[in-house]
Short mmCIF file of C-alpha atoms in Angstrom, two decimals:
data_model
loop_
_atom_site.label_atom_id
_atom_site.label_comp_id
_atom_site.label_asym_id
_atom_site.label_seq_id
_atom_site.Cartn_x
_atom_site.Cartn_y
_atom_site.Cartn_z
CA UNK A 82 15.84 -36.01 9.25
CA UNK A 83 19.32 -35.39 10.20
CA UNK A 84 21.07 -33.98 13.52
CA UNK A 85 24.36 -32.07 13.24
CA UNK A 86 26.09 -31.98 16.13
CA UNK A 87 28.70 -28.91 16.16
CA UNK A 88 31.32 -28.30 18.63
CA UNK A 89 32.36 -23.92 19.44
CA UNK A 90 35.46 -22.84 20.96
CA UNK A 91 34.90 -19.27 21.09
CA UNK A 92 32.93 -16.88 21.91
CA UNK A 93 32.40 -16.01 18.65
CA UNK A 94 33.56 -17.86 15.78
CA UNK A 95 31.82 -19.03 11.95
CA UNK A 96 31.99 -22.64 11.46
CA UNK A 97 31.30 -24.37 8.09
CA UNK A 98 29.52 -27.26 7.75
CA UNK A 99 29.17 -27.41 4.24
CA UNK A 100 30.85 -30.33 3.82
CA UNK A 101 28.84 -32.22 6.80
CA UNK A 102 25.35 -31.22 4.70
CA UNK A 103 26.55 -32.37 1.63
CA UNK A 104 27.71 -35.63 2.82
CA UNK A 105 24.49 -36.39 4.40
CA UNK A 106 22.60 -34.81 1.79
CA UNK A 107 24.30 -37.80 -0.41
CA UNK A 108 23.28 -40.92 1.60
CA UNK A 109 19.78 -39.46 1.67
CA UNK A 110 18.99 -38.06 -1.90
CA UNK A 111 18.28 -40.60 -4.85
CA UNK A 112 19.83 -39.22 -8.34
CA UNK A 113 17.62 -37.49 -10.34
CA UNK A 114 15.66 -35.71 -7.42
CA UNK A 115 15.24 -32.25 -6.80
CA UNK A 116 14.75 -30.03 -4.30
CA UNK A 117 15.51 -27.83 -0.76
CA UNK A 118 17.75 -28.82 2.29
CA UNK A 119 16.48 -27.13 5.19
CA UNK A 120 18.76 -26.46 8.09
CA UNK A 121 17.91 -25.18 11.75
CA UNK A 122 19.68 -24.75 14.79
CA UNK A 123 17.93 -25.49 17.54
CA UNK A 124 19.72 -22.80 20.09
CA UNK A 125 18.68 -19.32 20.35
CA UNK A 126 22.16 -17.45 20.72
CA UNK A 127 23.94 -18.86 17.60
CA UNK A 128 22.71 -18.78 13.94
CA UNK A 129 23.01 -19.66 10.95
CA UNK A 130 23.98 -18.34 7.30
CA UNK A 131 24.97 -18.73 3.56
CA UNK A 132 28.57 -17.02 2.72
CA UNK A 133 31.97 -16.81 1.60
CA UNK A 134 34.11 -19.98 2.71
CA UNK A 135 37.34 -18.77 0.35
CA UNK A 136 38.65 -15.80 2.61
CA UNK A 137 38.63 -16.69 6.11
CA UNK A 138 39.03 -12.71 6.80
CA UNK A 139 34.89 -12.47 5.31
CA UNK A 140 34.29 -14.35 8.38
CA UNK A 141 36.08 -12.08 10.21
CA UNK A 142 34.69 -8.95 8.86
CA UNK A 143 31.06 -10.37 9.45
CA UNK A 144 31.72 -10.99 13.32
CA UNK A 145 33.64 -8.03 13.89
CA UNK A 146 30.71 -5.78 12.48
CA UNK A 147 28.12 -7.13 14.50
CA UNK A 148 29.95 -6.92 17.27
CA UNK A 149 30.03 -2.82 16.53
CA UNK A 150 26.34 -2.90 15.69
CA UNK A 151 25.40 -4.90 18.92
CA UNK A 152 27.95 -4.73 21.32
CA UNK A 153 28.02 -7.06 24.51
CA UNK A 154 28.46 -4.47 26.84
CA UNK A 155 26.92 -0.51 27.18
CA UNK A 156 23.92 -0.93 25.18
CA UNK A 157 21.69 -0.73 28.77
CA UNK A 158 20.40 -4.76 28.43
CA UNK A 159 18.17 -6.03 30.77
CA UNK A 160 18.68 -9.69 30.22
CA UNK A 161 20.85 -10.60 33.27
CA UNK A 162 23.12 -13.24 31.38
CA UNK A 163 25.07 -10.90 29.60
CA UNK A 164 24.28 -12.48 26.10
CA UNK A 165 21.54 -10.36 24.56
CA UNK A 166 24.00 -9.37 22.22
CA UNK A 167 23.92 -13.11 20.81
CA UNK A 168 20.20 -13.37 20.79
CA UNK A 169 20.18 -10.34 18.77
CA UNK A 170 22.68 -11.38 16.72
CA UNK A 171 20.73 -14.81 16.01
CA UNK A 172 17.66 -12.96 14.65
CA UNK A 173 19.40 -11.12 12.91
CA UNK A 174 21.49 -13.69 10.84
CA UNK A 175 18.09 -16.39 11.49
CA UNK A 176 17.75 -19.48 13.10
CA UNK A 177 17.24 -21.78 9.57
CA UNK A 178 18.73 -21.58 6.10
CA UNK A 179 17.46 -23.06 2.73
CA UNK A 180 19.62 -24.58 0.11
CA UNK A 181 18.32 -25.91 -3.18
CA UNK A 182 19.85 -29.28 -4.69
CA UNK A 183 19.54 -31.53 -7.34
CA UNK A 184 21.06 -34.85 -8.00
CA UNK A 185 22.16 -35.19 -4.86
CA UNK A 186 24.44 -31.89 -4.82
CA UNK A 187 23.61 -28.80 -3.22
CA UNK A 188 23.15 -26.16 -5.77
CA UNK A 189 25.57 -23.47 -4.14
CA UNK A 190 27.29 -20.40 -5.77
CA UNK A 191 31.00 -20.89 -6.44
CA UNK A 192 31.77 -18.93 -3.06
CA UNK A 193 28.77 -20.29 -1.01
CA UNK A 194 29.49 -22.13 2.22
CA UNK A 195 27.07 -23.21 4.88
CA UNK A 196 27.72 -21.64 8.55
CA UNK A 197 26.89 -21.79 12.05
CA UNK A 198 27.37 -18.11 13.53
CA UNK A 199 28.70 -18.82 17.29
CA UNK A 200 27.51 -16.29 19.30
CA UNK A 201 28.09 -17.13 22.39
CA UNK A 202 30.40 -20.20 22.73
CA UNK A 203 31.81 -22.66 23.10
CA UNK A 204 29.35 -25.24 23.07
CA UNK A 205 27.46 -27.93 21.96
CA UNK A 206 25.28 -26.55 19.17
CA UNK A 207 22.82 -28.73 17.25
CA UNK A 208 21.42 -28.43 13.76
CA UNK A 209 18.64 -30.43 12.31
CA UNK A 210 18.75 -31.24 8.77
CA UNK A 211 15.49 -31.98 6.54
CA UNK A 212 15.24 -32.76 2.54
CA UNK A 213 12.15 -31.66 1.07
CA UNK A 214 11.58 -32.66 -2.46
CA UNK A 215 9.91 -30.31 -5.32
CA UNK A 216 6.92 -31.04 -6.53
CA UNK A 217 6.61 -33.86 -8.98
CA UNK A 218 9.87 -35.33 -8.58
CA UNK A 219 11.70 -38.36 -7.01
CA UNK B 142 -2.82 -24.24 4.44
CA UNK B 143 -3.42 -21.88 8.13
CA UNK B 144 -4.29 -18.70 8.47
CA UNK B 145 -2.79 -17.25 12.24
CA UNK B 146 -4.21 -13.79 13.28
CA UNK B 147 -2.27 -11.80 15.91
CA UNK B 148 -3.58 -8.43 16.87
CA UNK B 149 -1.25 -6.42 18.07
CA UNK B 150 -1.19 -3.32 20.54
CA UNK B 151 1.84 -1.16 20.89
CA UNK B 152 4.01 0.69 17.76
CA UNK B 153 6.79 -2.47 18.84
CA UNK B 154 6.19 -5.85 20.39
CA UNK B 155 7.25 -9.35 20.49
CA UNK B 156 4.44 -11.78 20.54
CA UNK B 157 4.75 -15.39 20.77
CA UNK B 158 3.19 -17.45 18.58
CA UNK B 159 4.03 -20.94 19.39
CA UNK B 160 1.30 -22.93 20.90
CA UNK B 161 -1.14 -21.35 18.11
CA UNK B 162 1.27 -23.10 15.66
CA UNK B 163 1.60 -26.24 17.87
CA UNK B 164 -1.96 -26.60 17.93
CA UNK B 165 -2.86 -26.34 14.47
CA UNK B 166 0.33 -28.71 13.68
CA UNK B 167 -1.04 -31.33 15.73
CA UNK B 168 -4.35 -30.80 13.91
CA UNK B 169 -2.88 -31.42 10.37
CA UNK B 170 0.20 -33.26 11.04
CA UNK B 171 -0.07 -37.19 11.11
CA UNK B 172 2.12 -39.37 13.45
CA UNK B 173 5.20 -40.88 12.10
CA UNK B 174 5.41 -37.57 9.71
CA UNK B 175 7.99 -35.48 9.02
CA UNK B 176 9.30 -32.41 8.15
CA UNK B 177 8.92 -28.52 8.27
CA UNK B 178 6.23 -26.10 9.42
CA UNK B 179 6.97 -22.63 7.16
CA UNK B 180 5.16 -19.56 8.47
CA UNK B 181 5.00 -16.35 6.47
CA UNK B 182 4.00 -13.04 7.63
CA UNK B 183 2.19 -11.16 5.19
CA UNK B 184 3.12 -7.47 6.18
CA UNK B 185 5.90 -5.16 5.25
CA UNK B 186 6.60 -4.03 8.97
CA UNK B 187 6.39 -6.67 10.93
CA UNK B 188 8.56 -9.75 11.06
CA UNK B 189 9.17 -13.14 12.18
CA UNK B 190 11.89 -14.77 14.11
CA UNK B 191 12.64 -17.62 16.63
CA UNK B 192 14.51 -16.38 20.01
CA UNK B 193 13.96 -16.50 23.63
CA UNK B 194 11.01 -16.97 25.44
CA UNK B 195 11.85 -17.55 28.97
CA UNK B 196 12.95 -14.03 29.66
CA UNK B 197 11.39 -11.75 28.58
CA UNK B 198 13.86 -9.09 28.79
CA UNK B 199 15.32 -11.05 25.59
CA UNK B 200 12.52 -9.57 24.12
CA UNK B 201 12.69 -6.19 25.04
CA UNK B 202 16.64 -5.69 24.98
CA UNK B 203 15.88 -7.11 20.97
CA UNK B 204 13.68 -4.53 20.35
CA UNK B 205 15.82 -1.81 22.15
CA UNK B 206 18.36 -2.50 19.97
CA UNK B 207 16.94 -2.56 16.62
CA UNK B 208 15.49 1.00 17.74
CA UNK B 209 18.68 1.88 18.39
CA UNK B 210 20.28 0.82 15.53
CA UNK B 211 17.63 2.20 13.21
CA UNK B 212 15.58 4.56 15.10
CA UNK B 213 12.43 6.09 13.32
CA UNK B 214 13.27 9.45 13.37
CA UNK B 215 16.66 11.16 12.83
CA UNK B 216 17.86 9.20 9.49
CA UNK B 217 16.85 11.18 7.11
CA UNK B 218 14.34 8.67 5.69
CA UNK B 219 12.00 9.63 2.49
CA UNK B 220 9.72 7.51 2.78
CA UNK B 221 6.69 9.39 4.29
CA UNK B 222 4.92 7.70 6.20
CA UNK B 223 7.57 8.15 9.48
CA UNK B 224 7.37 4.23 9.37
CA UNK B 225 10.73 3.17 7.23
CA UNK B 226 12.36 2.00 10.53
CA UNK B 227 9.59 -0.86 10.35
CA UNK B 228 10.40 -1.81 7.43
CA UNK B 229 14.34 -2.01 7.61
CA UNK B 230 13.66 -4.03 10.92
CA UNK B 231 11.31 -6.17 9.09
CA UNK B 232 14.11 -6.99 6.66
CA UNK B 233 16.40 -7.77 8.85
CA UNK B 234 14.57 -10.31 10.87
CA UNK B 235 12.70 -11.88 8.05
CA UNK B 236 9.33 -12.44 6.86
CA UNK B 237 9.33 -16.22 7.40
CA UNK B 238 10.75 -18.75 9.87
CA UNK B 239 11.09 -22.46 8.60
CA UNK B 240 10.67 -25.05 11.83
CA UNK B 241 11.24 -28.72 11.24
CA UNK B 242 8.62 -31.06 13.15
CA UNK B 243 8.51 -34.79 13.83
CA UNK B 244 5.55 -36.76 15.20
CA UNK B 245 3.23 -33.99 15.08
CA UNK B 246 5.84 -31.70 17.36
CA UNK B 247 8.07 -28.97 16.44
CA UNK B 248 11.78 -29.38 17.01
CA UNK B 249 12.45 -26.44 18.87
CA UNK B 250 15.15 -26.00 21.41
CA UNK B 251 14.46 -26.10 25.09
CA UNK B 252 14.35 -22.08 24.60
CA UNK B 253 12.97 -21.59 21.40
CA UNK B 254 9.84 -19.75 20.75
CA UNK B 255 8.30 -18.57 17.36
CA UNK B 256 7.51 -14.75 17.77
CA UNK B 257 5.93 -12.13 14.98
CA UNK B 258 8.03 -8.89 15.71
CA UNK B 259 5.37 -5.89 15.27
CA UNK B 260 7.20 -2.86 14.20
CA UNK B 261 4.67 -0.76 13.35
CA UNK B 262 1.20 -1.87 15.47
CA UNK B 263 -1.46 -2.19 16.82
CA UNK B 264 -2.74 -3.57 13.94
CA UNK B 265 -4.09 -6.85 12.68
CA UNK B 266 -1.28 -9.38 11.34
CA UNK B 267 -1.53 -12.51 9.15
CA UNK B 268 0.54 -14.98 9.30
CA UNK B 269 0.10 -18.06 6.28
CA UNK B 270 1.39 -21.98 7.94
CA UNK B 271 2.00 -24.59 5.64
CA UNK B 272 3.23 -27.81 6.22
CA UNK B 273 5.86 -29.48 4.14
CA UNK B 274 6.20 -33.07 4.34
CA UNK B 275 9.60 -34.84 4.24
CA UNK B 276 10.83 -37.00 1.06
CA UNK B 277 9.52 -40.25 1.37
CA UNK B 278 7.52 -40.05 4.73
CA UNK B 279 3.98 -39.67 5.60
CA UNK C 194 12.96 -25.68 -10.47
CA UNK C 195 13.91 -22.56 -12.51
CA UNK C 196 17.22 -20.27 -12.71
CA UNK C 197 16.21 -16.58 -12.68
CA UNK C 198 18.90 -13.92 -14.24
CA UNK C 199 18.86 -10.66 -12.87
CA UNK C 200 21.32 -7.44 -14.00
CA UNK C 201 21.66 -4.95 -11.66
CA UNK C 202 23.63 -1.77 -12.83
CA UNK C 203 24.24 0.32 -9.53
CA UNK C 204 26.68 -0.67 -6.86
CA UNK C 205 23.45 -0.76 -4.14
CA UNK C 206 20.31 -1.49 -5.77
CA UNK C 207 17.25 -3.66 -4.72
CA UNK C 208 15.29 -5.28 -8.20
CA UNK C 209 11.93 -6.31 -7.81
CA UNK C 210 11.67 -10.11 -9.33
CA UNK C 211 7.53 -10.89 -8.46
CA UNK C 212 6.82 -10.60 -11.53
CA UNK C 213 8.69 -12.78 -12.93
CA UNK C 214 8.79 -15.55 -10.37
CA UNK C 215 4.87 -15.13 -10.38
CA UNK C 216 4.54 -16.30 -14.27
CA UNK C 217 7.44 -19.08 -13.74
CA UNK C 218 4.92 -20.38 -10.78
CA UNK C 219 1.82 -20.24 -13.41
CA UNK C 220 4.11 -22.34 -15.91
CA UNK C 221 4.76 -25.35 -12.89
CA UNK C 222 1.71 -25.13 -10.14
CA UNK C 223 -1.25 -27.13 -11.00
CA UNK C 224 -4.63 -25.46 -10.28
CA UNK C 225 -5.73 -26.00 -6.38
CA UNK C 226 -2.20 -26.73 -5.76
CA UNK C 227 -0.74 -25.56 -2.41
CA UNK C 228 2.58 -25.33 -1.01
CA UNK C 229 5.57 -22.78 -1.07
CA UNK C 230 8.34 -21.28 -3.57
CA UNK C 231 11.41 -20.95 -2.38
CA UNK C 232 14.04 -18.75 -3.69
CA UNK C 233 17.74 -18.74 -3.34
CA UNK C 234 20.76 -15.98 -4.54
CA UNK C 235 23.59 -17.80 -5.80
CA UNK C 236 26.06 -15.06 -4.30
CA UNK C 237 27.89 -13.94 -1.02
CA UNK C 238 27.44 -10.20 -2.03
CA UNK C 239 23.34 -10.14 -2.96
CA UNK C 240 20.50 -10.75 -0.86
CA UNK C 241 16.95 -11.43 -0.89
CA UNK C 242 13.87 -9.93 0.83
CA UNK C 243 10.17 -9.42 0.83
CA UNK C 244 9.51 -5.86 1.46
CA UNK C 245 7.23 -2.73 0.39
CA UNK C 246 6.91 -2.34 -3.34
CA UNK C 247 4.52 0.77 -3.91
CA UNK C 248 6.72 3.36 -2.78
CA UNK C 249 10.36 3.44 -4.21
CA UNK C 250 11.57 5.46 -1.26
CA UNK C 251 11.28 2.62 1.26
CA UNK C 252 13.83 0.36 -1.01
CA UNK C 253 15.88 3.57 -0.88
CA UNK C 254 15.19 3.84 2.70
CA UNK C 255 16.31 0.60 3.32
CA UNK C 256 19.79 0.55 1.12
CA UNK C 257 20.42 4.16 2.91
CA UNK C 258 20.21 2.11 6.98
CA UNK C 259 21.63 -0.86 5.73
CA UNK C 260 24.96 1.71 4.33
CA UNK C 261 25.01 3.81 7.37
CA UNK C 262 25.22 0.61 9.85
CA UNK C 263 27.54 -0.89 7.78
CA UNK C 264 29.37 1.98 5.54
CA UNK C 265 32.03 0.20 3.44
CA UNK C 266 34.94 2.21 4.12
CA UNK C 267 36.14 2.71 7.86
CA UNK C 268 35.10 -0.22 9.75
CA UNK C 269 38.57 -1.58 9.54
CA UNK C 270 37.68 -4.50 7.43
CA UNK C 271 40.52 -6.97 6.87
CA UNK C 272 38.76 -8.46 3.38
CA UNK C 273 40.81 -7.12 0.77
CA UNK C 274 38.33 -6.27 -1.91
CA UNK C 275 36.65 -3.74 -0.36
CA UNK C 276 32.96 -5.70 -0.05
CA UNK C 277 33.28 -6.70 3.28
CA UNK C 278 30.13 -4.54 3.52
CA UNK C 279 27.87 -6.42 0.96
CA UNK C 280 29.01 -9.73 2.33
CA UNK C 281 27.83 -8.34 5.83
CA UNK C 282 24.46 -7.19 4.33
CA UNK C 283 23.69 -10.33 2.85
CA UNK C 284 23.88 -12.27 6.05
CA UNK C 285 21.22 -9.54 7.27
CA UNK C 286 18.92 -9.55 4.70
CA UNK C 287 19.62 -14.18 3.91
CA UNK C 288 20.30 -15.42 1.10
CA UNK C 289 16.75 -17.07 0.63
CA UNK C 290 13.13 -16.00 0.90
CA UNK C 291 10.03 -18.72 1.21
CA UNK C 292 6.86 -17.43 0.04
CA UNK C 293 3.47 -19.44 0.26
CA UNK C 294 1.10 -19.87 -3.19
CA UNK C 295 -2.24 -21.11 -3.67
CA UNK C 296 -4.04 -21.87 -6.93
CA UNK C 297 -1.00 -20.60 -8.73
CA UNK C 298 -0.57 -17.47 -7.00
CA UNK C 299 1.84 -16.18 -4.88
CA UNK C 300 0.31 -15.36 -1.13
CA UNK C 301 1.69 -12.39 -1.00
CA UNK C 302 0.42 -9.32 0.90
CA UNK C 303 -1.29 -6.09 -0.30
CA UNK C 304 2.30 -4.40 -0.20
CA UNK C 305 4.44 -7.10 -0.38
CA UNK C 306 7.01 -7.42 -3.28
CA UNK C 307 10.28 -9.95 -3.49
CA UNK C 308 13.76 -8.19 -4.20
CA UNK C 309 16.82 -9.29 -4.79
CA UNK C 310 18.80 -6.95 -2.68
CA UNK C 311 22.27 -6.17 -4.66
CA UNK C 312 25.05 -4.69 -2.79
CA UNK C 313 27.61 -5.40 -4.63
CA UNK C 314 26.81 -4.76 -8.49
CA UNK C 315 26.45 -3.94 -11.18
CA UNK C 316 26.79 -7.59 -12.24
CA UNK C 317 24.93 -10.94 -13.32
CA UNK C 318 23.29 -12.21 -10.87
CA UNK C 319 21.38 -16.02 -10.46
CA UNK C 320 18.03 -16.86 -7.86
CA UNK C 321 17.53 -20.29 -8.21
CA UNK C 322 13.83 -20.91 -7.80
CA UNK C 323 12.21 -24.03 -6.23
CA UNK C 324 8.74 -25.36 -5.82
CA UNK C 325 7.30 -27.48 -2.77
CA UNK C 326 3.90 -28.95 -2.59
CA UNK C 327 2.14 -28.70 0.55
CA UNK C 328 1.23 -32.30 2.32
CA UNK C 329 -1.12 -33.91 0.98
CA UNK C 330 -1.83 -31.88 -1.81
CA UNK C 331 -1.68 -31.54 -6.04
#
């Protein structure tokens, strides 16, 4: 078991941590094995998801959509900390994601990165990282 | 391999789950393990998710918003039942939620709870727990 | 762990893969084997869900609210290839689904079905399909 520490500046704001997983996901997998990483942030107004890393403007795109669908203001919320937008926001993206890998190297697409969705930042955010094997192996 | 019930009573409703999973974790869960608790919801409108559960305005400004978003009447749906809404919302939040535990506890954050999000009640839910063990622990 | 192809033809267009991740689980689980199969889209611009599969009209349903919250002209998008949309969707709808099995089946409910959910097609698409034993099990 891992922890990820990740550090916001913004309000909002897509951070990739693909490279952190994978790293870790090295010192901890013996070649040969197979299996899932499971990620999951341990916060309840910041997410996380699988997407495109290549164009930053994606990342872009995704906040600025969500921010239409569930705005932070007008939508009548009775939550008085002015952040039910980003707890909506975290459901809706999910708190964990699931990554297959084998021999040590996470099996993601060619445009697949690994993101914590800041929802309501900055802070410190923190992930926890597990490796479950498949059945039979290792 | 658990079996959680949850009977629900209004058409939409948050309801925590968390101490039923705790519980039967503890039950199964030896100490020194780790790894992840996976609950699955067996239902087409009705979902899981991990948010809030302090206020619980969180909960009902998340279901405000998902009704507003896709409300169950006025979209032209064709599905005939008059309960598509349900099932859009169920896709959105998810039918599982993946939790990573250590020493029989789950590693939720200080404001983390596990809810099933009825969309479509009162009815009788299901939800299936297993528990996956680490690589190399246990 | 298994690669599943899937062609979609249509732009939007969800493709029901139980079928065939139910026989590739028959192939690999060992009777009175527990545990869960995880599945994972290879793509920024696909997703995955469980969802209704008797009645066509709720995946129709479904691709219809997912298009009207997030149409992909006229949001202002600053992605330049015009898919801003499907990358959007796939963050809602994840990019993996976990699904208990018992005895070789899938622990699915009555109306449950797994899709891959394509919103940006027609093309080739890859779910990479992994299998995890339950503790102290097979």
């Amino acid at each position: 078991m891992h922890v990820i520490k990740v550090r916001s500046r913004e309000r909002e704001e897509m951070i990739e941590i693909t490279d952190e997983v994978r790293r870790r996901l090295k010192e901890s997998a013996a070649r040969e094995e197979e299996g899932v990483c499971v990620l999951f942030v341990q916060h309840t107004t910041a997410g996380l998801t699988v997407n495109e890393n290549a164009d930053p403007d994606v990342q872009s795109d995704m906040l600025h959509a969500l921010r239409t669908l569930v705005p932070q203001h007008g939508m009548d919320f009775r939550h008085n900390e002015e952040n039910s937008d980003a707890h909506i926001k975290t459901s809706l993206t999910g708190t964990s994601v699931t990554v297959p890998f084998q021999n040590g190297e996470l099996l993601l697409g060619r445009w697949q990165g690994i993101f914590l969705c800041e929802f309501d930042g900055g802070r410190e955010r923190q992930v926890v990282m597990t490796i479950i094997e498949e059945k039979g192996k290792g």
